[in-house]
Amino acid sequence: EFPLVEDFRAIVVNIDPASPLVRRVTLELDRDIVLLPGQYFQWEVPGHAVKRAYSVAQTIGRQLEFHIKYSPQGVASEWVFNALRPGDQVTLSGPYGRFFLRPPDGSPAVFLAGGTGLAPIKAMIAALYDQRPDYPAILIFGARTIDELYDDNYFQALSMAHPTFRYLPAVSDEAPPANSHVVSGRVDEVITRTFERLQGHKAYVAGPPPMVDACVAALYQKRLFARDIYREDFFTQEEHGQTIR
Ligand SMILES: Cc1cc2nc3c(=O)[nH]c(=O)nc-3n(C[C@H](O)[C@H](O)[C@H](O)COP(=O)(O)OP(=O)(O)OC[C@H]3O[C@@H](n4cnc5c(N)ncnc54)[C@H](O)[C@@H]3O)c2cc1C
């Protein structure tokens, strides 16, 4: 039942800073595509025999939105941040992955995103509210600093439009401004102090592997079963080789 993986050629339509450390890249594919909200593509990095995984944050027709975080000296990061321009061609394959929104069955959804872990989560939340405008869900979006909380306006607007959607951005490395909607702490800490019990919920977690591990541990503490937790660890290529799960 999974969409078939295919090779695509795409053109960069837009590339803009979403935050100081994140580029929002919109690619237009050479043909139509079917994918599940939360899936990712493998991008070829020109001049290097490597591929890098990037999750789709939004789909509009043949246009796919990606969020790419800067890793110092990273092969793909240096290319995307210093060379990639509108009009450039990108070769990619996909869609991949089993991290996708399950059919909403009534259980409240807990979305947890660290950094560009927001990309697949954004795709899921958009799909959820397209199908079920009054579905109960919460997003806890964690970043180190306020200026890394990108797409804040988007999620604030979504929570206005859908009163059953709660949006809780959190920063770990600086104090949130007084009287703001931003709270302090890491995502796992926010889980620990926000919920009493999460039995009967479904959780979707995406971000750097240590963040995902900490969140899953916090969810277990709140009595959420492993079968109700879906996770996407943003491993680097090197970590992939070292990790067997
Ligand atoms: C399923 C999946 C989905 C993903 N989705 C996204 C997404 O939507 N957005 C996103 O931003 N990322 C995502 N990622 C992560 C992404 O695929 C890349 O791993 C990330 O962008 C880093 O790639 P890079 O080529 O820039 O860095 P790499 O070249 O892989 O290097 C990574 C880091 O390691 C350091 N490094 C490399 N080699 C060494 C060495 N020998 N010694 C010490 N340090 C070293 C580099 O300095 C760099 O900081 C995803 C990953 C997975 C697995």
CSV table of N, CA and C in Angstrom, one decimal, residues 84-222:
chain,number,residue,atom,x,y,z
A,84,LEU,N,23.2,26.5,-3.5
A,84,LEU,CA,21.9,26.2,-4.2
A,84,LEU,C,21.1,27.5,-4.4
A,85,ARG,N,20.6,27.6,-5.6
A,85,ARG,CA,19.9,28.8,-6.0
A,85,ARG,C,18.6,28.5,-6.8
A,86,PRO,N,17.6,29.4,-6.8
A,86,PRO,CA,16.4,29.2,-7.6
A,86,PRO,C,16.8,28.9,-9.0
A,87,GLY,N,16.1,27.9,-9.7
A,87,GLY,CA,16.4,27.5,-11.0
A,87,GLY,C,17.3,26.4,-11.1
A,88,ASP,N,18.1,26.1,-10.0
A,88,ASP,CA,19.0,24.9,-10.1
A,88,ASP,C,18.2,23.6,-10.1
A,89,GLN,N,18.8,22.6,-10.7
A,89,GLN,CA,18.2,21.3,-10.7
A,89,GLN,C,18.6,20.4,-9.5
A,90,VAL,N,17.7,19.6,-9.0
A,90,VAL,CA,18.0,18.7,-7.9
A,90,VAL,C,17.5,17.3,-8.3
A,91,THR,N,18.3,16.3,-8.1
A,91,THR,CA,17.9,14.9,-8.4
A,91,THR,C,17.6,14.2,-7.1
A,92,LEU,N,16.4,13.6,-7.0
A,92,LEU,CA,16.0,13.0,-5.8
A,92,LEU,C,15.2,11.8,-6.0
A,93,SER,N,15.0,10.9,-5.0
A,93,SER,CA,14.2,9.8,-5.1
A,93,SER,C,13.3,9.7,-3.9
A,94,GLY,N,12.1,9.1,-4.0
A,94,GLY,CA,11.2,8.9,-2.9
A,94,GLY,C,9.8,8.6,-3.4
A,95,PRO,N,8.8,8.6,-2.6
A,95,PRO,CA,8.9,8.9,-1.2
A,95,PRO,C,9.3,7.7,-0.4
A,96,TYR,N,10.0,7.9,0.8
A,96,TYR,CA,10.5,6.8,1.7
A,96,TYR,C,9.8,7.0,3.0
A,97,GLY,N,9.8,5.9,3.8
A,97,GLY,CA,9.6,6.0,5.2
A,97,GLY,C,8.3,5.5,5.7
A,98,ARG,N,8.3,5.0,6.9
A,98,ARG,CA,7.1,4.6,7.6
A,98,ARG,C,6.6,5.5,8.7
A,99,PHE,N,7.2,6.7,8.7
A,99,PHE,CA,6.8,7.7,9.6
A,99,PHE,C,5.7,8.6,8.9
A,100,PHE,N,4.5,8.2,9.0
A,100,PHE,CA,3.4,8.9,8.3
A,100,PHE,C,2.2,8.9,9.2
A,101,LEU,N,1.3,9.9,9.0
A,101,LEU,CA,0.1,10.0,9.8
A,101,LEU,C,-0.8,8.8,9.6
A,102,ARG,N,-1.1,8.2,10.7
A,102,ARG,CA,-2.1,7.1,10.7
A,102,ARG,C,-3.5,7.6,10.6
A,103,PRO,N,-4.4,6.8,10.0
A,103,PRO,CA,-5.8,7.3,9.9
A,103,PRO,C,-6.3,7.8,11.3
A,104,PRO,N,-6.8,9.0,11.4
A,104,PRO,CA,-7.2,9.5,12.7
A,104,PRO,C,-8.4,8.7,13.2
A,105,ASP,N,-8.2,8.0,14.4
A,105,ASP,CA,-9.2,7.1,14.9
A,105,ASP,C,-9.8,7.6,16.2
A,106,GLY,N,-9.6,8.9,16.4
A,106,GLY,CA,-10.3,9.6,17.6
A,106,GLY,C,-9.3,9.8,18.7
A,107,SER,N,-8.2,9.0,18.8
A,107,SER,CA,-7.3,9.2,19.9
A,107,SER,C,-6.5,10.5,19.7
A,108,PRO,N,-6.5,11.3,20.8
A,108,PRO,CA,-5.8,12.6,20.7
A,108,PRO,C,-4.3,12.4,20.2
A,109,ALA,N,-3.9,13.3,19.4
A,109,ALA,CA,-2.5,13.2,18.8
A,109,ALA,C,-1.6,14.2,19.5
A,110,VAL,N,-0.4,13.6,19.8
A,110,VAL,CA,0.7,14.4,20.4
A,110,VAL,C,1.8,14.5,19.4
A,111,PHE,N,2.1,15.7,18.9
A,111,PHE,CA,3.2,15.9,17.9
A,111,PHE,C,4.3,16.6,18.6
A,112,LEU,N,5.5,15.9,18.5
A,112,LEU,CA,6.7,16.5,19.1
A,112,LEU,C,7.8,16.7,18.1
A,113,ALA,N,8.3,17.9,18.0
A,113,ALA,CA,9.3,18.2,17.0
A,113,ALA,C,10.5,18.9,17.6
A,114,GLY,N,11.7,18.5,17.2
A,114,GLY,CA,12.9,19.2,17.6
A,114,GLY,C,13.5,19.8,16.3
A,115,GLY,N,13.8,21.1,16.3
A,115,GLY,CA,14.4,21.7,15.1
A,115,GLY,C,13.7,21.4,13.8
A,116,THR,N,14.4,20.9,12.8
A,116,THR,CA,13.7,20.6,11.5
A,116,THR,C,12.9,19.3,11.6
A,117,GLY,N,12.9,18.7,12.7
A,117,GLY,CA,11.9,17.6,12.9
A,117,GLY,C,10.5,18.2,12.7
A,118,LEU,N,10.4,19.5,12.7
A,118,LEU,CA,9.1,20.1,12.4
A,118,LEU,C,8.6,19.8,11.0
A,119,ALA,N,9.5,19.5,10.1
A,119,ALA,CA,9.1,19.3,8.7
A,119,ALA,C,8.0,18.2,8.5
A,120,PRO,N,8.4,16.9,8.9
A,120,PRO,CA,7.3,15.9,8.7
A,120,PRO,C,6.1,16.1,9.5
A,121,ILE,N,6.3,16.7,10.7
A,121,ILE,CA,5.2,17.0,11.6
A,121,ILE,C,4.2,18.0,11.0
A,122,LYS,N,4.8,19.0,10.4
A,122,LYS,CA,4.0,20.0,9.7
A,122,LYS,C,3.1,19.4,8.6
A,123,ALA,N,3.7,18.5,7.9
A,123,ALA,CA,2.9,17.8,6.8
A,123,ALA,C,1.8,17.0,7.5
A,124,MET,N,2.1,16.3,8.6
A,124,MET,CA,1.0,15.5,9.2
A,124,MET,C,-0.1,16.4,9.8
A,125,ILE,N,0.3,17.5,10.4
A,125,ILE,CA,-0.7,18.3,11.1
A,125,ILE,C,-1.6,18.9,10.0
A,126,ALA,N,-1.0,19.4,8.9
A,126,ALA,CA,-1.8,19.9,7.8
A,126,ALA,C,-2.8,18.9,7.3
A,127,ALA,N,-2.3,17.7,7.1
A,127,ALA,CA,-3.2,16.6,6.6
A,127,ALA,C,-4.3,16.3,7.5
A,128,LEU,N,-4.0,16.3,8.8
A,128,LEU,CA,-4.9,16.0,9.9
A,128,LEU,C,-6.1,17.0,9.8
A,129,TYR,N,-5.7,18.3,9.8
A,129,TYR,CA,-6.8,19.3,9.9
A,129,TYR,C,-7.5,19.5,8.6
A,130,ASP,N,-6.9,19.0,7.5
A,130,ASP,CA,-7.7,19.0,6.2
A,130,ASP,C,-8.8,18.0,6.3
A,131,GLN,N,-8.5,16.8,7.0
A,131,GLN,CA,-9.5,15.8,7.1
A,131,GLN,C,-10.5,16.0,8.2
A,132,ARG,N,-9.9,16.4,9.3
A,132,ARG,CA,-10.7,16.5,10.6
A,132,ARG,C,-10.5,17.8,11.3
A,133,PRO,N,-11.3,18.8,10.9
A,133,PRO,CA,-11.0,20.2,11.4
A,133,PRO,C,-11.1,20.3,12.9
A,134,ASP,N,-11.8,19.4,13.6
A,134,ASP,CA,-12.0,19.5,15.1
A,134,ASP,C,-11.3,18.4,15.8
A,135,TYR,N,-10.2,17.9,15.3
A,135,TYR,CA,-9.5,16.8,15.9
A,135,TYR,C,-8.6,17.3,17.1
A,136,PRO,N,-8.6,16.6,18.2
A,136,PRO,CA,-7.8,17.0,19.3
A,136,PRO,C,-6.3,16.7,19.1
A,137,ALA,N,-5.4,17.7,19.1
A,137,ALA,CA,-4.0,17.5,19.0
A,137,ALA,C,-3.2,18.6,19.6
A,138,ILE,N,-2.0,18.2,20.0
A,138,ILE,CA,-1.1,19.3,20.5
A,138,ILE,C,0.2,19.1,19.8
A,139,LEU,N,0.9,20.3,19.5
A,139,LEU,CA,2.2,20.3,19.0
A,139,LEU,C,3.1,20.9,20.0
A,140,ILE,N,4.2,20.2,20.4
A,140,ILE,CA,5.2,20.8,21.2
A,140,ILE,C,6.5,20.9,20.3
A,141,PHE,N,6.9,22.1,20.0
A,141,PHE,CA,8.0,22.4,19.0
A,141,PHE,C,9.1,23.0,19.8
A,142,GLY,N,10.2,22.2,19.8
A,142,GLY,CA,11.4,22.7,20.6
A,142,GLY,C,12.5,23.2,19.8
A,143,ALA,N,13.1,24.3,20.2
A,143,ALA,CA,14.4,24.8,19.6
A,143,ALA,C,15.3,25.3,20.7
A,144,ARG,N,16.5,25.6,20.3
A,144,ARG,CA,17.4,26.1,21.4
A,144,ARG,C,17.0,27.6,21.7
A,145,THR,N,16.8,28.4,20.6
A,145,THR,CA,16.6,29.8,20.9
A,145,THR,C,15.3,30.3,20.2
A,146,ILE,N,14.8,31.4,20.6
A,146,ILE,CA,13.6,32.0,20.0
A,146,ILE,C,13.7,32.1,18.5
A,147,ASP,N,14.8,32.6,18.0
A,147,ASP,CA,14.9,32.8,16.6
A,147,ASP,C,14.9,31.6,15.7
A,148,GLU,N,15.1,30.4,16.4
A,148,GLU,CA,15.0,29.1,15.7
A,148,GLU,C,13.6,28.5,15.7
A,149,LEU,N,12.7,29.2,16.3
A,149,LEU,CA,11.3,28.7,16.3
A,149,LEU,C,10.6,29.2,15.0
A,150,TYR,N,11.0,28.6,13.9
A,150,TYR,CA,10.4,29.1,12.7
A,150,TYR,C,9.0,28.6,12.5
A,151,ASP,N,8.3,29.2,11.5
A,151,ASP,CA,6.9,28.8,11.2
A,151,ASP,C,5.9,29.0,12.4
A,152,ASP,N,6.4,29.9,13.3
A,152,ASP,CA,5.6,30.2,14.5
A,152,ASP,C,4.2,30.8,14.1
A,153,ASN,N,4.2,31.7,13.1
A,153,ASN,CA,3.0,32.4,12.7
A,153,ASN,C,2.0,31.3,12.1
A,154,TYR,N,2.6,30.4,11.4
A,154,TYR,CA,1.8,29.4,10.7
A,154,TYR,C,1.0,28.6,11.8
A,155,PHE,N,1.7,28.2,12.8
A,155,PHE,CA,1.1,27.3,13.9
A,155,PHE,C,0.2,28.1,14.8
A,156,GLN,N,0.5,29.4,15.0
A,156,GLN,CA,-0.4,30.2,15.8
A,156,GLN,C,-1.7,30.4,15.0
A,157,ALA,N,-1.6,30.7,13.7
A,157,ALA,CA,-2.8,30.8,12.9
A,157,ALA,C,-3.6,29.5,12.9
A,158,LEU,N,-2.9,28.4,12.8
A,158,LEU,CA,-3.7,27.1,12.8
A,158,LEU,C,-4.4,26.9,14.1
A,159,SER,N,-3.8,27.3,15.2
A,159,SER,CA,-4.5,27.1,16.5
A,159,SER,C,-5.6,28.1,16.7
A,160,MET,N,-5.6,29.2,16.0
A,160,MET,CA,-6.8,30.1,16.0
A,160,MET,C,-7.9,29.5,15.2
A,161,ALA,N,-7.5,28.9,14.1
A,161,ALA,CA,-8.5,28.4,13.2
A,161,ALA,C,-9.2,27.1,13.7
A,162,HIS,N,-8.4,26.3,14.5
A,162,HIS,CA,-8.8,25.1,15.0
A,162,HIS,C,-8.7,25.1,16.6
A,163,PRO,N,-9.7,25.4,17.3
A,163,PRO,CA,-9.6,25.5,18.8
A,163,PRO,C,-9.2,24.2,19.4
A,164,THR,N,-9.3,23.0,18.8
A,164,THR,CA,-8.9,21.8,19.4
A,164,THR,C,-7.4,21.5,19.2
A,165,PHE,N,-6.7,22.4,18.5
A,165,PHE,CA,-5.3,22.3,18.2
A,165,PHE,C,-4.6,23.2,19.2
A,166,ARG,N,-3.7,22.6,20.0
A,166,ARG,CA,-2.9,23.4,20.9
A,166,ARG,C,-1.4,23.5,20.4
A,167,TYR,N,-0.9,24.6,20.4
A,167,TYR,CA,0.5,24.8,19.9
A,167,TYR,C,1.3,25.4,21.1
A,168,LEU,N,2.4,24.6,21.4
A,168,LEU,CA,3.2,24.9,22.5
A,168,LEU,C,4.7,25.0,22.1
A,169,PRO,N,5.2,26.1,21.7
A,169,PRO,CA,6.6,26.2,21.3
A,169,PRO,C,7.5,26.4,22.6
A,170,ALA,N,8.7,25.8,22.6
A,170,ALA,CA,9.5,25.8,23.8
A,170,ALA,C,11.0,26.0,23.4
A,171,VAL,N,11.7,26.8,24.2
A,171,VAL,CA,13.1,27.0,24.0
A,171,VAL,C,13.9,26.6,25.2
A,172,SER,N,15.1,25.9,24.9
A,172,SER,CA,15.9,25.3,25.9
A,172,SER,C,17.1,26.1,26.4
A,173,ASP,N,17.6,27.0,25.5
A,173,ASP,CA,18.8,27.6,25.8
A,173,ASP,C,18.8,29.1,26.1
A,174,GLU,N,17.5,29.7,26.1
A,174,GLU,CA,17.4,31.1,26.6
A,174,GLU,C,16.0,31.2,27.2
A,175,ALA,N,15.8,32.3,27.9
A,175,ALA,CA,14.5,32.5,28.6
A,175,ALA,C,13.5,33.0,27.6
A,176,PRO,N,12.3,32.5,27.6
A,176,PRO,CA,11.3,33.1,26.7
A,176,PRO,C,11.0,34.5,27.1
A,177,PRO,N,10.6,35.3,26.2
A,177,PRO,CA,10.2,36.7,26.6
A,177,PRO,C,9.0,36.7,27.5
A,178,ALA,N,8.9,37.7,28.4
A,178,ALA,CA,7.8,37.8,29.3
A,178,ALA,C,6.5,37.9,28.5
A,179,ASN,N,5.4,37.3,29.0
A,179,ASN,CA,4.1,37.3,28.4
A,179,ASN,C,4.1,36.7,27.0
A,180,SER,N,4.9,35.8,26.7
A,180,SER,CA,4.9,35.2,25.3
A,180,SER,C,4.2,33.9,25.4
A,181,HIS,N,3.9,33.3,24.3
A,181,HIS,CA,3.3,32.0,24.2
A,181,HIS,C,4.3,30.9,24.2
A,182,VAL,N,5.6,31.3,24.3
A,182,VAL,CA,6.7,30.4,24.3
A,182,VAL,C,7.0,30.0,25.7
A,183,VAL,N,7.2,28.7,25.9
A,183,VAL,CA,7.6,28.2,27.3
A,183,VAL,C,9.1,27.8,27.3
A,184,SER,N,9.6,27.6,28.5
A,184,SER,CA,11.0,27.2,28.6
A,184,SER,C,11.2,25.7,28.8
A,185,GLY,N,12.3,25.2,28.3
A,185,GLY,CA,12.7,23.8,28.5
A,185,GLY,C,12.8,23.0,27.2
A,186,ARG,N,13.3,21.8,27.4
A,186,ARG,CA,13.4,20.9,26.2
A,186,ARG,C,12.0,20.2,26.1
A,187,VAL,N,11.8,19.6,24.9
A,187,VAL,CA,10.5,19.1,24.6
A,187,VAL,C,10.1,18.0,25.6
A,188,ASP,N,11.1,17.1,26.0
A,188,ASP,CA,10.8,16.1,27.0
A,188,ASP,C,10.4,16.6,28.3
A,189,GLU,N,11.0,17.8,28.7
A,189,GLU,CA,10.7,18.4,30.0
A,189,GLU,C,9.3,19.0,29.9
A,190,VAL,N,8.9,19.5,28.8
A,190,VAL,CA,7.6,20.1,28.6
A,190,VAL,C,6.5,19.0,28.7
A,191,ILE,N,6.8,17.8,28.1
A,191,ILE,CA,5.9,16.7,28.2
A,191,ILE,C,5.7,16.3,29.7
A,192,THR,N,6.8,16.2,30.4
A,192,THR,CA,6.8,15.8,31.8
A,192,THR,C,5.9,16.7,32.6
A,193,ARG,N,6.0,18.0,32.4
A,193,ARG,CA,5.2,18.9,33.3
A,193,ARG,C,3.8,19.3,32.7
A,194,THR,N,3.5,18.9,31.4
A,194,THR,CA,2.3,19.3,30.8
A,194,THR,C,1.2,18.3,31.0
A,195,PHE,N,1.6,17.0,30.9
A,195,PHE,CA,0.6,15.9,30.9
A,195,PHE,C,0.6,15.1,32.2
A,196,GLU,N,-0.6,14.6,32.6
A,196,GLU,CA,-0.6,13.7,33.7
A,196,GLU,C,-0.4,12.2,33.2
A,197,ARG,N,-1.3,11.9,32.3
A,197,ARG,CA,-1.3,10.5,31.7
A,197,ARG,C,-1.6,10.6,30.2
A,198,LEU,N,-0.9,9.8,29.4
A,198,LEU,CA,-1.1,9.9,28.0
A,198,LEU,C,-1.7,8.6,27.4
A,199,GLN,N,-2.2,7.7,28.3
A,199,GLN,CA,-2.8,6.5,27.8
A,199,GLN,C,-3.9,6.9,26.8
A,200,GLY,N,-4.0,6.2,25.7
A,200,GLY,CA,-5.0,6.4,24.7
A,200,GLY,C,-4.7,7.5,23.7
A,201,HIS,N,-3.5,8.1,23.8
A,201,HIS,CA,-3.1,9.1,22.8
A,201,HIS,C,-2.2,8.3,21.8
A,202,LYS,N,-2.0,9.1,20.7
A,202,LYS,CA,-1.0,8.6,19.7
A,202,LYS,C,0.1,9.7,19.6
A,203,ALA,N,1.4,9.3,19.6
A,203,ALA,CA,2.4,10.3,19.6
A,203,ALA,C,3.3,10.2,18.3
A,204,TYR,N,3.7,11.3,17.8
A,204,TYR,CA,4.6,11.3,16.6
A,204,TYR,C,5.8,12.2,17.0
A,205,VAL,N,7.0,11.6,16.9
A,205,VAL,CA,8.2,12.4,17.4
A,205,VAL,C,9.2,12.4,16.3
A,206,ALA,N,9.7,13.6,16.0
A,206,ALA,CA,10.8,13.7,15.0
A,206,ALA,C,11.8,14.8,15.4
A,207,GLY,N,13.1,14.4,15.1
A,207,GLY,CA,14.1,15.4,15.4
A,207,GLY,C,15.5,14.6,15.5
A,208,PRO,N,16.4,15.3,16.1
A,208,PRO,CA,17.7,14.7,16.4
A,208,PRO,C,17.6,13.5,17.3
A,209,PRO,N,18.3,12.4,17.1
A,209,PRO,CA,18.1,11.1,17.8
A,209,PRO,C,18.1,11.3,19.4
A,210,PRO,N,19.0,12.1,20.0
A,210,PRO,CA,18.9,12.3,21.4
A,210,PRO,C,17.6,12.9,21.9
A,211,MET,N,17.1,13.9,21.1
A,211,MET,CA,15.8,14.5,21.4
A,211,MET,C,14.7,13.5,21.3
A,212,VAL,N,14.7,12.6,20.3
A,212,VAL,CA,13.7,11.6,20.1
A,212,VAL,C,13.7,10.6,21.3
A,213,ASP,N,14.9,10.2,21.6
A,213,ASP,CA,15.1,9.2,22.7
A,213,ASP,C,14.5,9.8,24.0
A,214,ALA,N,14.8,11.1,24.3
A,214,ALA,CA,14.4,11.7,25.6
A,214,ALA,C,12.8,11.8,25.6
A,215,CYS,N,12.3,12.2,24.4
A,215,CYS,CA,10.8,12.3,24.3
A,215,CYS,C,10.1,11.0,24.5
A,216,VAL,N,10.7,9.9,23.9
A,216,VAL,CA,10.0,8.6,24.0
A,216,VAL,C,10.1,8.1,25.5
A,217,ALA,N,11.2,8.4,26.1
A,217,ALA,CA,11.3,8.0,27.6
A,217,ALA,C,10.2,8.8,28.4
A,218,ALA,N,10.1,10.1,28.1
A,218,ALA,CA,9.1,10.9,28.8
A,218,ALA,C,7.7,10.4,28.5
A,219,LEU,N,7.4,9.9,27.3
A,219,LEU,CA,6.1,9.4,26.9
A,219,LEU,C,5.8,8.1,27.7
A,220,TYR,N,6.8,7.2,27.8
A,220,TYR,CA,6.6,6.0,28.5
A,220,TYR,C,6.3,6.3,30.0
A,221,GLN,N,6.9,7.3,30.5
A,221,GLN,CA,6.6,7.7,31.9
A,221,GLN,C,5.2,8.1,32.1
A,222,LYS,N,4.6,8.6,31.0
A,222,LYS,CA,3.2,9.0,31.1
A,222,LYS,C,2.3,7.9,30.6
